[in-house]
Amino acid sequence: MSIFSFLPILCMFAIYTSLVKLAAFLYKRTILSWKHAFIYTTGITVVSMSYAALTILTEHLIPVPVTILIGLAMQLGFGGWYLGSKAQAANNGTLGFKQGVWIAVIANVLLSVCTIPMFVFILLSFP
């Protein structure tokens, strides 16, 4: 196994960490350290992978639209819990759960804005 096989995973972490930090900045100029953005990215990856594994193990008993909504609720809940307590407002106070959810929403929108054009480009690249 080559070291280059880990390159896509490292790029994914770097891009999503940067987008989380950008989302925090876009939300009322909130300050979020790179460490906390990376920990959030790692945590959300573990939460998402665990939920995906659970969905596969239960043999898709839950309909797909419900599964998507549950996954989104888990991501937003984790974002509210973690980012709300770690991000710093302009007055050096923590934001709280609701504002943490908004940072997670902005991060997911930024991720979608970056991912969808790449996905379309990849689909159109192959005959």
XYZ file of N, CA and C in Angstrom:
381
model
N 0.843 -1.174 0.000
C 0.000 0.000 0.000
C 0.890 1.239 0.000
N 0.645 2.104 -0.934
C 1.467 3.281 -1.121
C 0.993 4.433 -0.234
N 1.903 5.333 0.042
C 1.553 6.524 0.807
C 0.582 7.397 0.018
N 0.621 7.278 -1.314
C -0.271 8.075 -2.157
C -1.725 7.632 -2.051
N -1.957 6.432 -1.527
C -3.340 5.981 -1.377
C -4.068 6.761 -0.280
N -3.331 7.391 0.611
C -3.938 8.208 1.662
C -4.149 9.659 1.230
N -3.648 10.012 0.067
C -3.739 11.392 -0.402
C -5.177 11.895 -0.552
N -6.107 11.118 -1.124
C -7.496 11.619 -1.205
C -8.125 11.875 0.165
N -7.839 11.025 1.133
C -8.391 11.217 2.476
C -7.803 12.472 3.113
N -6.500 12.664 2.957
C -5.866 13.861 3.506
C -6.403 15.127 2.848
N -6.624 15.066 1.535
C -7.199 16.217 0.830
C -8.615 16.502 1.314
N -9.399 15.442 1.541
C -10.765 15.622 2.033
C -10.754 16.312 3.394
N -9.884 15.868 4.287
C -9.801 16.494 5.605
C -9.343 17.946 5.492
N -8.360 18.209 4.633
C -7.853 19.576 4.481
C -8.922 20.503 3.911
N -9.651 20.034 2.906
C -10.680 20.872 2.286
C -11.823 21.127 3.262
N -12.308 20.076 3.926
C -13.454 20.267 4.814
C -13.074 21.089 6.046
N -11.863 20.902 6.554
C -11.405 21.723 7.680
C -11.358 23.193 7.277
N -10.856 23.462 6.083
C -10.810 24.843 5.593
C -12.208 25.424 5.423
N -13.143 24.601 4.928
C -14.511 25.081 4.744
C -15.201 25.352 6.080
N -14.910 24.548 7.092
C -15.491 24.782 8.421
C -14.942 26.083 9.000
N -13.658 26.304 8.840
C -13.064 27.551 9.328
C -13.635 28.750 8.570
N -13.812 28.613 7.258
C -14.420 29.681 6.467
C -15.870 29.914 6.884
N -16.605 28.842 7.150
C -18.002 28.974 7.586
C -18.084 29.730 8.907
N -17.172 29.441 9.811
C -17.162 30.157 11.093
C -16.871 31.639 10.876
N -15.945 31.931 9.971
C -15.618 33.332 9.691
C -16.792 34.050 9.033
N -17.469 33.372 8.118
C -18.604 33.988 7.432
C -19.778 34.226 8.372
N -19.887 33.418 9.421
C -20.968 33.601 10.383
C -20.532 34.621 11.428
N -20.828 35.851 11.201
C -20.574 36.946 12.149
C -19.114 37.066 12.571
N -18.203 36.758 11.643
C -16.756 36.883 11.909
C -16.328 36.095 13.146
N -16.901 34.924 13.295
C -16.598 34.073 14.440
C -15.188 33.513 14.309
N -14.514 33.364 15.434
C -13.152 32.832 15.453
C -13.207 31.357 15.842
N -12.617 30.522 14.999
C -12.513 29.090 15.264
C -11.094 28.674 14.933
N -10.412 28.047 15.876
C -9.022 27.662 15.638
C -8.960 26.508 14.643
N -7.795 26.369 14.005
C -7.598 25.271 13.061
C -7.727 23.932 13.774
N -7.263 23.880 15.014
C -7.348 22.635 15.783
C -8.796 22.218 15.972
N -9.644 23.144 16.371
C -11.051 22.818 16.596
C -11.770 22.506 15.286
N -11.389 23.188 14.203
C -11.989 22.878 12.900
C -11.605 21.465 12.463
N -10.351 21.072 12.703
C -9.909 19.723 12.337
C -10.579 18.665 13.215
N -10.701 18.946 14.502
C -11.368 17.993 15.399
C -12.830 17.839 15.002
N -13.483 18.943 14.638
C -14.871 18.855 14.172
C -14.954 18.010 12.903
N -14.041 18.232 11.966
C -14.032 17.454 10.727
C -13.842 15.976 11.018
N -12.928 15.651 11.910
C -12.711 14.250 12.282
C -13.949 13.674 12.952
N -14.539 14.420 13.863
C -15.734 13.942 14.557
C -16.904 13.733 13.621
N -17.122 14.667 12.704
C -18.251 14.544 11.785
C -18.019 13.394 10.817
N -16.771 13.122 10.476
C -16.465 11.974 9.620
C -16.767 10.674 10.351
N -16.385 10.583 11.612
C -16.668 9.380 12.405
C -18.171 9.193 12.584
N -18.885 10.284 12.883
C -20.341 10.195 13.055
C -21.003 9.743 11.757
N -20.605 10.328 10.644
C -21.210 9.978 9.352
C -20.900 8.543 8.951
N -19.656 8.118 9.158
C -19.291 6.742 8.802
C -19.992 5.735 9.704
N -20.136 6.060 10.971
C -20.842 5.162 11.891
C -22.306 5.030 11.500
N -22.923 6.142 11.146
C -24.326 6.097 10.740
C -24.489 5.335 9.424
N -23.554 5.524 8.489
C -23.617 4.786 7.226
C -23.460 3.288 7.469
N -22.541 2.908 8.359
C -22.360 1.488 8.675
C -23.604 0.914 9.346
N -24.210 1.671 10.240
C -25.435 1.216 10.898
C -26.570 1.045 9.893
N -26.661 1.949 8.940
C -27.690 1.845 7.902
C -27.483 0.595 7.057
N -26.247 0.300 6.721
C -25.956 -0.898 5.929
C -26.232 -2.157 6.738
N -25.853 -2.148 8.018
C -26.065 -3.328 8.857
C -27.539 -3.622 9.099
N -28.367 -2.600 9.122
C -29.804 -2.822 9.305
C -30.497 -3.116 7.981
N -29.712 -3.304 6.948
C -30.198 -3.685 5.619
C -31.210 -2.689 5.076
N -30.934 -1.433 5.270
C -31.738 -0.351 4.702
C -33.215 -0.456 5.070
N -33.506 -0.728 6.336
C -34.896 -0.802 6.789
C -35.573 0.565 6.782
N -34.790 1.611 6.906
C -35.332 2.971 6.904
C -35.300 3.485 5.465
N -36.369 4.106 4.980
C -36.366 4.645 3.614
C -35.264 5.692 3.423
N -34.783 5.816 2.200
C -33.650 6.691 1.902
C -33.911 8.156 2.277
N -35.059 8.754 1.950
C -35.250 10.159 2.353
C -35.190 10.358 3.869
N -35.729 9.415 4.614
C -35.680 9.505 6.077
C -34.237 9.355 6.553
N -33.497 8.462 5.922
C -32.089 8.260 6.266
C -31.290 9.538 6.041
N -31.542 10.210 4.936
C -30.836 11.461 4.641
C -31.166 12.522 5.691
N -32.425 12.627 6.063
C -32.821 13.615 7.071
C -32.224 13.305 8.440
N -32.178 12.026 8.804
C -31.569 11.643 10.086
C -30.076 11.959 10.074
N -29.400 11.646 8.966
C -27.975 11.950 8.852
C -27.696 13.439 8.946
N -28.537 14.243 8.296
C -28.374 15.691 8.363
C -28.619 16.206 9.778
N -29.637 15.659 10.442
C -29.916 16.061 11.827
C -28.752 15.698 12.745
N -28.131 14.542 12.511
C -26.975 14.151 13.320
C -25.813 15.113 13.095
N -25.572 15.488 11.833
C -24.484 16.415 11.543
C -24.733 17.785 12.162
N -25.962 18.265 12.043
C -26.271 19.576 12.611
C -26.245 19.543 14.135
N -26.700 18.451 14.720
C -26.639 18.312 16.173
C -25.211 18.272 16.681
N -24.360 17.529 15.983
C -22.947 17.477 16.367
C -22.299 18.847 16.189
N -22.649 19.533 15.091
C -22.112 20.872 14.859
C -22.543 21.853 15.932
N -23.813 21.789 16.322
C -24.296 22.678 17.374
C -23.613 22.415 18.698
N -23.435 21.137 19.002
C -22.812 20.776 20.272
C -21.337 21.174 20.293
N -20.588 20.799 19.249
C -19.146 21.025 19.279
C -18.783 22.464 18.909
N -19.285 22.924 17.771
C -18.902 24.264 17.320
C -19.473 25.354 18.217
N -20.652 25.112 18.773
C -21.237 26.099 19.672
C -20.418 26.321 20.924
N -19.692 25.295 21.341
C -18.885 25.439 22.557
C -17.440 25.829 22.275
N -16.979 25.666 21.041
C -15.571 25.945 20.731
C -15.348 27.242 19.966
N -16.314 27.668 19.174
C -16.154 28.899 18.396
C -16.303 30.111 19.311
N -15.510 31.125 19.031
C -15.503 32.334 19.853
C -16.162 33.481 19.093
N -17.085 34.161 19.742
C -17.724 35.343 19.155
C -16.769 36.530 19.266
N -17.165 37.635 18.687
C -16.322 38.833 18.714
C -16.073 39.329 20.134
N -17.003 39.072 21.047
C -16.827 39.514 22.433
C -16.144 38.450 23.295
N -15.479 37.483 22.667
C -14.724 36.410 23.315
C -15.581 35.435 24.104
N -16.860 35.409 23.867
C -17.728 34.421 24.496
C -18.031 33.298 23.522
N -18.400 32.151 24.062
C -18.781 31.057 23.169
C -20.150 31.347 22.576
N -20.453 30.677 21.479
C -21.662 30.999 20.727
C -22.914 30.346 21.270
N -22.839 29.085 21.587
C -24.028 28.350 21.996
C -24.485 27.400 20.901
N -25.440 26.550 21.255
C -25.874 25.474 20.365
C -26.450 25.995 19.050
N -27.352 26.956 19.116
C -28.040 27.434 17.914
C -27.062 28.032 16.902
N -26.131 28.827 17.358
C -25.151 29.421 16.456
C -24.185 28.369 15.913
N -23.881 27.348 16.720
C -23.064 26.239 16.231
C -23.747 25.486 15.108
N -25.075 25.343 15.219
C -25.843 24.709 14.140
C -25.744 25.546 12.872
N -25.824 26.866 12.997
C -25.729 27.721 11.817
C -24.362 27.615 11.149
N -23.307 27.497 11.936
C -21.978 27.308 11.343
C -21.930 25.975 10.602
N -22.525 24.926 11.180
C -22.565 23.622 10.512
C -23.378 23.689 9.225
N -24.478 24.434 9.227
C -25.283 24.600 8.006
C -24.462 25.295 6.926
N -23.784 26.368 7.290
C -22.965 27.100 6.322
C -21.851 26.205 5.794
N -21.228 25.409 6.664
C -20.166 24.498 6.226
C -20.707 23.460 5.251
N -21.903 22.925 5.511
C -22.488 21.942 4.599
C -22.856 22.571 3.261
N -23.342 23.805 3.274
C -23.651 24.496 2.017
C -22.371 24.738 1.227
N -21.314 25.191 1.899
C -20.034 25.401 1.218
C -19.497 24.095 0.640
N -19.636 23.012 1.397
C -19.183 21.714 0.903
C -19.978 21.304 -0.329
N -21.278 21.533 -0.317
C -22.111 21.201 -1.477
C -21.732 22.047 -2.684
N -21.490 23.329 -2.450
C -21.112 24.223 -3.546
C -19.792 23.776 -4.173
N -18.880 23.250 -3.371
C -17.601 22.764 -3.899
C -17.717 21.372 -4.512
N -18.554 20.530 -3.952
C -18.608 19.131 -4.361
C -19.416 18.915 -5.632
N -20.543 19.571 -5.771
C -21.425 19.319 -6.914
C -20.741 19.623 -8.246
N -20.057 20.752 -8.420
C -19.366 20.960 -9.707
C -18.278 19.922 -9.983
N -17.557 19.493 -8.938
C -16.543 18.452 -9.147
C -17.187 17.141 -9.566
N -18.308 16.807 -8.949
C -19.014 15.575 -9.280
C -19.512 15.613 -10.724
N -20.086 16.732 -11.145
C -20.560 16.873 -12.526
C -19.389 16.793 -13.491
N -18.270 17.431 -13.163
C -17.090 17.375 -14.020
C -16.593 15.943 -14.179
N -16.564 15.194 -13.090
C -16.112 13.802 -13.159
C -17.068 12.973 -14.005
N -18.376 13.175 -13.835
C -19.350 12.431 -14.635
C -19.227 12.743 -16.118
N -18.977 13.997 -16.450
C -18.862 14.383 -17.852
C -17.513 14.018 -18.451
N -16.529 13.716 -17.625
C -15.198 13.378 -18.121
C -15.108 11.969 -18.678
N -15.953 11.086 -18.178
C -15.905 9.699 -18.618
C -17.003 9.446 -19.643
N -16.650 8.758 -20.736
C -17.672 8.477 -21.767
C -18.679 7.447 -21.326
